[in-house]
Amino acid sequence: MIARLQYFSRETLISLRRNLLMTLAGILTVAVSLSLFGGILLLSKWVDHGTEVIKGGVRLEVFMTVNATKQQIADVRTNLEADPQVESFRFLDKAAAYEEFKRIFRKNPDLVAAADPESLPTSFRIVPKQAEFTNAIKRRFAPQAGVDDVATPEEALRGLLSATRTARWIFIGLSIVLLVSSLFLIVNTIRLATFARRREIEVMKLVGASNWFVRVPFMAEGLVQGLIGAGLAVAVVVALKIGFDSWFSSPTGFFRDFYVTTSDAVSIAVVVVVLGILIGLVGSLIGLRRFLRV
Amino acid sequence: MIRFEHVTKTYKGGITALRDVNADVQKGEFVFLVGPSGSGKSTFLRLLLREEITSEGRIVVAGRDISRLSHWKVPQLRRNIGTIFQDFKLLPSKTVYENVAFAMEVIGRPRSVIRTQVPQVLDLVGLAKKAGRFPTELSGGEQQRVSIARAFVNRPLIILADEPTGNLDPATTVGIMRILDRINRTGTTIVMATHDQRIVDAMRRRVIELDHGQLVRDQARGVYGIGTDVAP
């Protein structure tokens, strides 16, 4: 068993070295395509988090004053229920508001520690029946008793969302094209490797080596390329995650709601590695198909 | 050990290489397969190795019908058959020792067995002192002896030799035949396709003659030339 592992690793290394340039080309295209793919997934997550408000369909938010009375809140609720232009709404009490506050200022623990849930305003998140009703609703509710302000999410945010949706599909398309070409490069590398070693393969088959025994070193070769490429792409994803954290760290700026969590980055890294493994294995299997018919 | 039952082989182009061939080779026999080029000798050997599949009839090797052997059992069949070729098929980047050891390595023999078996077999073919040489540093006869060592090192039941002396001078040929004879005496069945009239006549072993894909002679202690007592 150990002798077998030594044999496989030795043969794989020899083959990788023999085709060094092709191997590097394979690794680099896998790395580039997977980086692009992982980067796009990460950017999507980042935008998803930042635009959750719009995504939920919320178009405006009625903030009550901090010391609005229960009666004032109940009045606003009644009016919302009666309003023909309101599709639905959700009430955020002080506890929910505090949770939001903690999330927005998660990088500012001092501020969170100093905040008192009682000092935060309650609010209604409203989905209008049509987007055009937003301003009309705003005008109706802003002057009501106990209402502090009616906020509409910035138009810019909405623009960003649709722009990134388009960009996402373009980049996913691009990375798929690149992934396919990296697959072809691996297929080609493995084909060259089998061709370079056709005499050995011939002898192996003549003396009765099993098909898998012949295949394993080549599959390992493809796998190594896929894995190294995926490893580089994971490094890019990690770098991007760190970059997102530091570039947009201002708690009050336009991007304050935009963030990626570590678990987002980890799950993207897993996807990238799995794709790398798949490309390597599938590529080598296709590359081997022609040569290994008994 | 080897039985051909009404074997016909027609290639895709419609060329019939073997036509209704019947033959029965016992364990430990030494058989010469003779006939002009294109008579079907190579097809005969290729069918035995399951590099080709019979079109009709069946071939039984060591009690197994190999015409119906499933794909993944073919390597098992080949482990029981050693092969020797006119062009040796040695790996130029490996030494004599490594070439022979390779045949054991790739079927997963333990290293300790390899370490004891390879020198023994190299000794048998008289190359013990040249274990560290590369094939290009050897004469043709020596290279063929390496390939015989490789064919025999896994102790196959059968050795198939396709014109093993085709590239060698008469003196070297005698040496090769001596080694094959010695291997045959260990109980290994040998089937050798050849054009070499002298060795067939000198050895006086069983001769199977093919012509245009048909078995035209099967003679117990035959010679190369036109036979008289054709088997029924």
Coordinates of C-alpha atoms in Angstrom, one line a residue:
Chain A
M1 CA 0.0 0.0 0.0
I2 CA 2.8 2.4 1.0
A3 CA 4.8 1.3 -2.0
R4 CA 1.8 2.0 -4.2
L5 CA 1.4 5.5 -2.7
Q6 CA 5.0 6.2 -3.3
Y7 CA 4.7 5.0 -6.9
F8 CA 1.7 7.2 -7.5
S9 CA 3.2 10.3 -6.0
R10 CA 6.5 9.8 -7.8
E11 CA 4.8 9.2 -11.2
T12 CA 2.6 12.2 -10.7
L13 CA 5.5 14.5 -9.8
I14 CA 7.5 13.3 -12.8
S15 CA 4.6 14.0 -15.1
L16 CA 3.9 17.4 -13.6
R17 CA 7.5 18.4 -14.1
R18 CA 7.8 17.1 -17.6
N19 CA 4.9 19.2 -18.7
L20 CA 5.8 22.2 -16.6
L21 CA 4.6 24.9 -18.9
M22 CA 1.3 23.2 -19.7
T23 CA 0.9 22.5 -16.0
L24 CA 1.5 26.1 -15.1
A25 CA -1.0 27.2 -17.8
G26 CA -3.6 24.9 -16.4
I27 CA -3.0 26.0 -12.8
L28 CA -3.2 29.7 -13.7
T29 CA -6.4 29.5 -15.8
V30 CA -8.0 27.5 -13.0
A31 CA -6.8 30.1 -10.5
V32 CA -8.0 33.1 -12.6
S33 CA -11.3 31.6 -13.4
L34 CA -12.0 30.5 -9.9
S35 CA -10.8 33.8 -8.5
L36 CA -13.2 35.6 -10.7
F37 CA -16.0 33.2 -9.8
G38 CA -15.3 33.4 -6.1
G39 CA -14.8 37.2 -6.2
I40 CA -18.2 37.6 -7.9
L41 CA -19.9 35.4 -5.3
L42 CA -18.3 37.5 -2.6
L43 CA -19.3 40.8 -4.2
S44 CA -22.8 39.4 -4.6
K45 CA -23.0 38.5 -0.9
W46 CA -21.7 42.0 0.0
V47 CA -24.3 43.7 -2.1
D48 CA -27.0 41.3 -0.9
H49 CA -26.3 42.3 2.7
G50 CA -26.2 46.0 1.8
T51 CA -29.4 46.0 -0.1
E52 CA -31.5 43.7 2.1
V53 CA -33.7 46.6 2.9
I54 CA -34.7 47.1 -0.7
K55 CA -34.8 43.4 -1.5
G56 CA -37.4 42.9 1.2
G57 CA -39.5 45.3 -0.8
V58 CA -39.4 47.9 1.9
R59 CA -39.6 51.3 0.3
L60 CA -40.1 53.6 3.3
E61 CA -39.7 53.5 7.0
V62 CA -41.7 55.7 9.4
F63 CA -39.6 56.5 12.5
M64 CA -41.6 57.4 15.6
T65 CA -40.1 59.8 18.0
V66 CA -38.2 58.2 20.9
N67 CA -40.9 59.1 23.4
A68 CA -43.9 58.5 21.2
T69 CA -46.9 57.3 23.2
K70 CA -48.6 54.0 22.7
Q71 CA -51.6 55.8 21.5
Q72 CA -49.6 57.6 18.8
I73 CA -48.1 54.4 17.7
A74 CA -51.5 52.7 17.6
D75 CA -52.9 55.6 15.5
V76 CA -50.2 55.3 12.9
R77 CA -50.8 51.6 12.8
T78 CA -54.5 52.1 12.2
N79 CA -53.9 54.6 9.5
L80 CA -51.4 52.3 7.8
E81 CA -54.0 49.4 7.9
A82 CA -56.6 51.7 6.4
D83 CA -54.2 53.2 3.7
P84 CA -55.2 51.9 0.2
Q85 CA -51.7 52.5 -1.1
V86 CA -49.9 50.4 1.5
E87 CA -49.3 46.8 0.6
S88 CA -48.0 45.6 3.9
F89 CA -46.0 46.9 6.9
R90 CA -44.0 45.6 9.8
F91 CA -43.5 47.2 13.2
L92 CA -40.0 47.3 14.8
D93 CA -40.2 47.7 18.5
K94 CA -37.3 49.0 20.6
A95 CA -35.7 45.6 21.0
A96 CA -35.7 45.0 17.3
A97 CA -34.3 48.5 16.7
Y98 CA -31.5 47.7 19.1
E99 CA -30.7 44.5 17.2
E100 CA -30.4 46.6 14.0
F101 CA -28.3 49.2 15.8
K102 CA -25.9 46.5 17.0
R103 CA -25.6 45.1 13.5
I104 CA -25.0 48.5 11.8
F105 CA -22.4 49.5 14.4
R106 CA -20.9 46.1 14.9
K107 CA -17.4 47.5 14.3
N108 CA -18.0 50.1 17.0
P109 CA -18.4 48.2 20.2
D110 CA -18.1 51.3 22.4
L111 CA -21.0 52.9 20.7
V112 CA -23.1 49.7 21.1
A113 CA -22.2 49.5 24.7
A114 CA -23.2 53.1 25.3
A115 CA -26.5 52.7 23.6
D116 CA -29.7 52.0 25.6
P117 CA -32.5 50.2 23.8
E118 CA -34.9 52.7 25.4
S119 CA -33.2 55.6 23.7
L120 CA -33.9 54.1 20.2
P121 CA -37.0 55.0 18.2
T122 CA -39.6 52.4 17.1
S123 CA -40.5 52.3 13.4
F124 CA -42.8 50.9 10.7
R125 CA -41.3 49.4 7.6
I126 CA -43.7 49.8 4.8
V127 CA -44.1 48.2 1.4
P128 CA -46.3 50.4 -0.9
K129 CA -48.6 48.7 -3.4
Q130 CA -46.6 50.5 -6.2
A131 CA -43.2 52.2 -6.0
E132 CA -44.8 55.4 -7.3
F133 CA -46.9 55.7 -4.1
T134 CA -43.8 56.1 -2.0
N135 CA -43.7 59.9 -1.9
A136 CA -47.5 60.2 -1.4
I137 CA -47.3 57.9 1.6
K138 CA -44.4 59.8 2.9
R139 CA -46.4 63.1 2.7
R140 CA -49.4 61.6 4.5
F141 CA -47.5 60.1 7.4
A142 CA -44.7 62.7 8.1
P143 CA -47.0 65.3 9.8
Q144 CA -48.8 62.8 12.0
A145 CA -48.4 63.1 15.8
G146 CA -45.5 61.1 17.2
V147 CA -43.8 60.7 13.8
D148 CA -40.3 61.9 13.8
D149 CA -39.3 61.2 10.2
V150 CA -40.2 59.2 7.1
A151 CA -37.1 57.7 5.5
T152 CA -37.0 56.4 1.9
P153 CA -33.9 54.3 1.1
E154 CA -31.6 56.1 -1.1
E155 CA -32.3 55.9 -4.8
A156 CA -28.6 55.3 -5.3
L157 CA -28.8 52.1 -3.5
R158 CA -31.5 50.9 -5.8
G159 CA -29.4 51.9 -8.8
L160 CA -26.5 50.0 -7.4
L161 CA -28.6 46.9 -6.9
S162 CA -29.7 46.7 -10.5
A163 CA -26.2 47.5 -11.8
T164 CA -24.7 44.7 -9.7
R165 CA -27.4 42.3 -10.9
T166 CA -26.3 42.9 -14.5
A167 CA -22.6 42.9 -13.6
R168 CA -23.0 39.7 -11.7
W169 CA -24.4 37.8 -14.7
I170 CA -21.8 39.2 -17.0
F171 CA -19.0 38.1 -14.6
I172 CA -20.5 34.7 -13.9
G173 CA -20.8 34.2 -17.6
L174 CA -17.1 35.2 -18.1
S175 CA -15.9 33.0 -15.3
I176 CA -17.8 30.1 -16.8
V177 CA -16.1 30.6 -20.1
L178 CA -12.8 30.7 -18.3
L179 CA -13.6 27.6 -16.2
V180 CA -14.4 25.7 -19.4
S181 CA -11.2 26.8 -21.0
S182 CA -9.2 25.8 -17.9
L183 CA -11.0 22.4 -18.2
F184 CA -9.8 22.1 -21.8
L185 CA -6.3 23.0 -20.8
I186 CA -6.2 20.3 -18.2
V187 CA -7.7 17.8 -20.8
N188 CA -4.9 18.8 -23.1
T189 CA -2.2 18.5 -20.4
I190 CA -3.3 15.0 -19.6
R191 CA -3.4 14.1 -23.2
L192 CA 0.1 15.3 -23.7
A193 CA 1.2 13.4 -20.6
T194 CA -0.4 10.1 -21.8
F195 CA 1.2 10.7 -25.2
A196 CA 4.6 11.3 -23.6
R197 CA 4.2 8.1 -21.7
R198 CA 2.4 5.9 -24.3
R199 CA 5.2 3.3 -24.2
E200 CA 4.9 2.9 -20.4
I201 CA 1.1 2.7 -20.7
E202 CA 1.5 0.1 -23.4
V203 CA 3.8 -2.0 -21.2
M204 CA 1.6 -1.5 -18.2
K205 CA -1.4 -2.8 -20.0
L206 CA 0.6 -5.8 -21.4
V207 CA 1.7 -6.9 -18.0
G208 CA -1.8 -6.6 -16.7
A209 CA -1.8 -3.4 -14.7
S210 CA -5.4 -2.6 -13.8
N211 CA -7.0 0.3 -15.6
W212 CA -7.2 2.3 -12.4
F213 CA -3.5 1.7 -11.7
V214 CA -2.7 3.2 -15.1
R215 CA -5.1 6.1 -14.5
V216 CA -4.4 7.2 -11.0
P217 CA -1.1 9.1 -11.7
F218 CA -2.8 11.1 -14.5
M219 CA -5.9 11.8 -12.4
A220 CA -3.7 12.9 -9.6
E221 CA -1.9 15.2 -12.0
G222 CA -5.2 16.8 -13.0
L223 CA -6.3 17.0 -9.4
V224 CA -3.1 18.7 -8.3
Q225 CA -3.6 21.3 -11.0
G226 CA -7.2 21.9 -10.0
L227 CA -6.3 22.0 -6.3
I228 CA -3.4 24.4 -6.6
G229 CA -5.5 26.7 -8.9
A230 CA -8.3 26.6 -6.3
G231 CA -5.9 27.3 -3.5
L232 CA -4.7 30.5 -5.3
A233 CA -8.3 31.4 -5.9
V234 CA -9.2 30.9 -2.2
A235 CA -6.3 33.2 -1.3
V236 CA -7.8 35.9 -3.6
V237 CA -11.2 35.4 -2.0
V238 CA -9.7 35.8 1.5
A239 CA -7.8 38.9 0.4
L240 CA -11.0 40.4 -1.1
K241 CA -12.9 39.6 2.2
I242 CA -10.2 41.4 4.2
G243 CA -10.3 44.2 1.6
F244 CA -14.1 44.7 1.9
D245 CA -13.8 44.8 5.6
S246 CA -11.2 47.5 5.6
W247 CA -12.2 49.6 2.6
F248 CA -15.7 50.2 3.7
S249 CA -15.4 50.2 7.4
S250 CA -16.9 53.6 8.0
P251 CA -20.0 53.1 10.3
T252 CA -21.8 56.0 8.7
G253 CA -20.9 56.0 5.1
F254 CA -23.0 55.0 2.1
F255 CA -21.7 51.4 2.4
R256 CA -22.4 51.1 6.1
D257 CA -24.9 48.2 5.5
F258 CA -22.6 46.4 3.2
Y259 CA -20.5 43.6 4.6
V260 CA -19.4 40.0 4.2
T261 CA -19.3 37.6 7.1
T262 CA -16.5 35.1 7.6
S263 CA -19.0 32.3 7.0
D264 CA -19.9 33.8 3.6
A265 CA -16.2 33.7 2.8
V266 CA -15.8 30.2 4.0
S267 CA -18.7 28.8 2.1
I268 CA -17.4 30.6 -1.1
A269 CA -14.0 29.1 -0.5
V270 CA -15.6 25.6 -0.2
V271 CA -17.4 26.1 -3.5
V272 CA -14.2 27.3 -5.1
V273 CA -12.2 24.2 -3.8
V274 CA -14.9 21.8 -4.9
L275 CA -15.0 23.4 -8.3
G276 CA -11.2 23.1 -8.6
I277 CA -11.3 19.4 -7.7
L278 CA -14.1 18.8 -10.2
I279 CA -12.3 20.6 -13.0
G280 CA -9.1 18.6 -12.3
L281 CA -10.8 15.2 -12.1
V282 CA -13.2 15.7 -15.0
G283 CA -10.4 17.2 -17.1
S284 CA -8.1 14.3 -16.6
L285 CA -10.9 11.7 -17.1
I286 CA -11.7 13.3 -20.5
G287 CA -8.0 13.5 -21.3
L288 CA -7.6 9.8 -20.5
R289 CA -10.6 8.5 -22.4
R290 CA -8.9 8.1 -25.7
F291 CA -5.8 6.4 -24.5
L292 CA -7.0 3.9 -22.1
R293 CA -9.4 1.7 -24.1
V294 CA -8.1 -1.8 -23.5
Chain B
M1 CA -4.1 -24.4 -21.4
I2 CA -5.1 -22.7 -24.6
R3 CA -8.0 -23.8 -26.8
F4 CA -9.3 -22.2 -30.0
E5 CA -12.8 -23.4 -30.9
H6 CA -14.0 -22.5 -34.4
V7 CA -12.4 -19.1 -34.0
T8 CA -13.1 -16.6 -36.8
K9 CA -11.9 -13.0 -36.6
T10 CA -13.1 -10.4 -39.1
Y11 CA -11.8 -6.9 -38.7
K12 CA -14.0 -3.8 -39.2
G13 CA -12.8 -3.3 -42.7
G14 CA -14.2 -6.7 -43.6
I15 CA -10.9 -8.4 -43.7
T16 CA -11.0 -11.9 -42.3
A17 CA -7.8 -12.6 -40.5
L18 CA -8.6 -16.0 -39.0
R19 CA -11.2 -18.5 -40.4
D20 CA -12.6 -21.3 -38.3
V21 CA -9.3 -22.1 -36.4
N22 CA -9.3 -25.0 -34.0
A23 CA -6.3 -25.7 -31.8
D24 CA -5.6 -27.1 -28.4
V25 CA -2.3 -26.4 -26.6
Q26 CA -1.5 -28.3 -23.4
K27 CA 0.2 -26.9 -20.4
G28 CA 4.0 -26.9 -20.8
E29 CA 4.0 -27.2 -24.6
F30 CA 6.3 -25.2 -26.9
V31 CA 4.4 -24.2 -30.0
F32 CA 5.8 -22.5 -33.1
L33 CA 3.3 -20.5 -35.0
V34 CA 4.4 -20.2 -38.6
G35 CA 3.1 -18.8 -41.9
P36 CA 3.7 -16.0 -44.3
S37 CA 3.1 -12.4 -43.4
G38 CA -0.6 -11.7 -43.2
S39 CA -1.4 -15.3 -42.5
G40 CA -3.0 -14.4 -39.2
K41 CA -0.2 -15.1 -36.7
S42 CA -0.4 -11.7 -35.1
T43 CA -4.2 -11.9 -34.9
F44 CA -3.8 -15.3 -33.2
L45 CA -1.6 -13.7 -30.5
R46 CA -3.7 -10.5 -30.2
L47 CA -6.8 -12.6 -29.6
L48 CA -5.0 -14.5 -26.8
L49 CA -4.1 -11.2 -25.1
R50 CA -7.6 -10.0 -25.6
E51 CA -6.4 -7.0 -27.6
E52 CA -9.0 -8.1 -30.0
I53 CA -12.2 -10.0 -29.5
T54 CA -13.2 -13.1 -31.6
S55 CA -16.0 -12.5 -34.2
E56 CA -17.1 -16.1 -33.9
G57 CA -16.1 -19.1 -31.8
R58 CA -14.4 -19.0 -28.5
I59 CA -11.0 -19.1 -26.9
V60 CA -10.4 -20.8 -23.6
V61 CA -7.3 -19.9 -21.6
A62 CA -6.6 -21.7 -18.4
G63 CA -10.2 -22.9 -18.2
R64 CA -11.7 -19.4 -18.8
D65 CA -13.6 -18.4 -21.9
I66 CA -11.8 -15.1 -22.7
S67 CA -14.0 -14.2 -25.5
R68 CA -16.6 -13.4 -22.9
L69 CA -14.3 -11.9 -20.3
S70 CA -15.6 -8.7 -18.9
H71 CA -13.6 -5.6 -19.5
W72 CA -12.2 -5.2 -16.0
K73 CA -11.0 -8.8 -15.8
V74 CA -8.7 -8.4 -18.8
P75 CA -5.7 -7.2 -16.7
Q76 CA -6.1 -10.5 -14.6
L77 CA -5.8 -12.5 -17.8
R78 CA -2.7 -10.6 -18.9
R79 CA -1.0 -11.2 -15.6
N80 CA -1.0 -14.9 -16.6
I81 CA 0.5 -14.2 -20.0
G82 CA 4.0 -12.9 -20.6
T83 CA 4.7 -11.2 -23.9
I84 CA 7.9 -10.8 -25.9
F85 CA 8.1 -8.7 -29.1
Q86 CA 10.4 -8.2 -32.0
D87 CA 11.0 -4.6 -31.0
F88 CA 11.5 -5.4 -27.3
K89 CA 9.2 -2.6 -26.0
L90 CA 11.7 -1.6 -23.3
L91 CA 11.4 1.7 -21.6
P92 CA 14.5 3.8 -22.5
S93 CA 14.5 5.9 -19.4
K94 CA 14.7 3.0 -17.1
T95 CA 17.6 0.7 -16.4
V96 CA 17.5 -3.0 -17.0
Y97 CA 16.6 -3.6 -13.4
E98 CA 13.9 -1.0 -13.4
N99 CA 12.4 -2.3 -16.7
V100 CA 12.0 -5.7 -15.1
A101 CA 10.9 -4.4 -11.8
F102 CA 8.3 -2.2 -13.5
A103 CA 6.3 -5.2 -14.6
M104 CA 6.0 -6.2 -10.9
E105 CA 5.5 -2.7 -9.6
V106 CA 2.5 -1.9 -11.8
I107 CA 0.6 -5.0 -10.7
G108 CA 1.2 -4.1 -7.1
R109 CA 3.7 -6.7 -6.0
P110 CA 5.4 -5.9 -2.7
R111 CA 8.8 -4.4 -2.8
S112 CA 10.4 -7.2 -0.9
V113 CA 9.3 -9.7 -3.5
I114 CA 10.5 -7.4 -6.3
R115 CA 13.9 -7.1 -4.7
T116 CA 14.4 -10.9 -4.6
Q117 CA 12.7 -11.8 -7.9
V118 CA 14.3 -9.3 -10.3
P119 CA 17.9 -10.3 -9.6
Q120 CA 17.0 -14.0 -9.9
V121 CA 15.3 -13.5 -13.3
L122 CA 18.2 -11.3 -14.5
D123 CA 20.5 -14.1 -13.5
L124 CA 18.4 -16.6 -15.5
V125 CA 18.8 -14.6 -18.7
G126 CA 22.5 -13.9 -18.0
L127 CA 22.2 -10.2 -17.4
A128 CA 22.9 -10.0 -13.6
K129 CA 26.0 -7.9 -14.2
K130 CA 24.2 -5.4 -16.5
A131 CA 21.3 -4.6 -14.1
G132 CA 22.3 -0.9 -13.9
R133 CA 22.6 -0.4 -17.7
F134 CA 20.1 1.4 -19.9
P135 CA 18.6 -0.4 -22.9
T136 CA 20.5 1.8 -25.4
E137 CA 23.7 0.6 -23.9
L138 CA 22.9 -3.0 -24.7
S139 CA 23.1 -5.1 -27.8
G140 CA 19.9 -6.3 -29.5
G141 CA 20.2 -9.8 -28.0
E142 CA 20.7 -8.4 -24.6
Q143 CA 17.7 -6.1 -24.9
Q144 CA 15.6 -9.1 -26.0
R145 CA 16.8 -11.0 -22.9
V146 CA 15.7 -8.1 -20.7
S147 CA 12.3 -8.3 -22.3
I148 CA 12.2 -12.0 -21.7
A149 CA 13.1 -11.4 -18.1
R150 CA 10.3 -8.9 -17.9
A151 CA 7.8 -11.3 -19.4
F152 CA 8.8 -14.1 -17.1
V153 CA 9.3 -12.3 -13.8
N154 CA 5.7 -12.6 -12.8
R155 CA 5.8 -16.3 -13.5
P156 CA 3.0 -16.4 -16.1
L157 CA 1.4 -19.6 -17.2
I158 CA 1.9 -18.7 -20.8
I159 CA 4.5 -16.7 -22.8
L160 CA 3.6 -15.3 -26.2
A161 CA 6.5 -14.4 -28.4
D162 CA 5.9 -12.4 -31.6
E163 CA 9.0 -12.8 -33.8
P164 CA 11.4 -12.5 -30.9
T165 CA 14.4 -13.2 -33.0
G166 CA 13.3 -11.2 -36.0
N167 CA 15.9 -8.5 -35.4
L168 CA 18.8 -10.7 -34.2
D169 CA 21.7 -12.5 -35.9
P170 CA 21.8 -16.3 -35.9
A171 CA 24.3 -16.6 -33.0
T172 CA 22.3 -14.3 -30.8
T173 CA 19.1 -16.2 -31.8
V174 CA 20.5 -19.4 -30.5
G175 CA 21.1 -17.8 -27.1
I176 CA 17.6 -16.4 -27.0
M177 CA 16.1 -19.8 -27.9
R178 CA 18.1 -21.5 -25.1
I179 CA 16.6 -19.1 -22.6
L180 CA 13.1 -19.7 -23.9
D181 CA 13.7 -23.5 -23.8
R182 CA 14.9 -23.2 -20.2
I183 CA 11.7 -21.2 -19.3
N184 CA 9.6 -23.8 -21.1
R185 CA 11.2 -26.5 -18.9
T186 CA 9.8 -24.8 -15.8
G187 CA 6.3 -25.7 -17.1
T188 CA 5.6 -22.4 -18.8
T189 CA 3.6 -22.8 -22.1
I190 CA 5.2 -20.9 -24.9
V191 CA 3.6 -19.9 -28.2
M192 CA 6.1 -18.3 -30.6
A193 CA 5.3 -16.8 -33.9
T194 CA 8.3 -16.8 -36.2
H195 CA 9.7 -16.7 -39.7
D196 CA 12.9 -18.2 -38.7
Q197 CA 13.1 -21.6 -40.5
R198 CA 16.4 -22.6 -38.9
I199 CA 15.2 -22.5 -35.3
V200 CA 12.0 -24.3 -36.1
D201 CA 13.8 -27.1 -37.8
A202 CA 16.4 -27.3 -35.1
M203 CA 14.1 -27.4 -32.1
R204 CA 11.6 -29.9 -33.6
R205 CA 8.7 -28.8 -31.5
R206 CA 5.0 -28.6 -32.3
V207 CA 4.3 -26.4 -35.3
I208 CA 1.0 -24.7 -36.2
E209 CA 0.9 -23.3 -39.6
L210 CA -1.5 -20.6 -40.7
D211 CA -2.2 -19.5 -44.3
H212 CA -4.7 -16.9 -45.3
G213 CA -6.2 -17.2 -41.8
Q214 CA -6.7 -20.9 -42.0
L215 CA -4.9 -23.5 -39.9
V216 CA -3.2 -25.6 -42.6
R217 CA -1.0 -27.7 -40.4
D218 CA -0.7 -28.8 -36.8
Q219 CA 2.3 -31.1 -36.4
A220 CA 3.7 -32.6 -33.2
R221 CA 7.5 -32.5 -33.9
G222 CA 7.4 -30.3 -37.0
V223 CA 9.7 -28.4 -39.3
Y224 CA 9.2 -25.0 -40.9
G225 CA 8.8 -26.3 -44.4
I226 CA 5.8 -27.8 -46.1
G227 CA 4.4 -30.5 -43.8
T228 CA 3.1 -33.9 -44.7
D229 CA 1.1 -35.1 -41.8
V230 CA -1.6 -32.5 -41.4
A231 CA -3.7 -32.9 -38.4
P232 CA -7.4 -33.7 -39.0

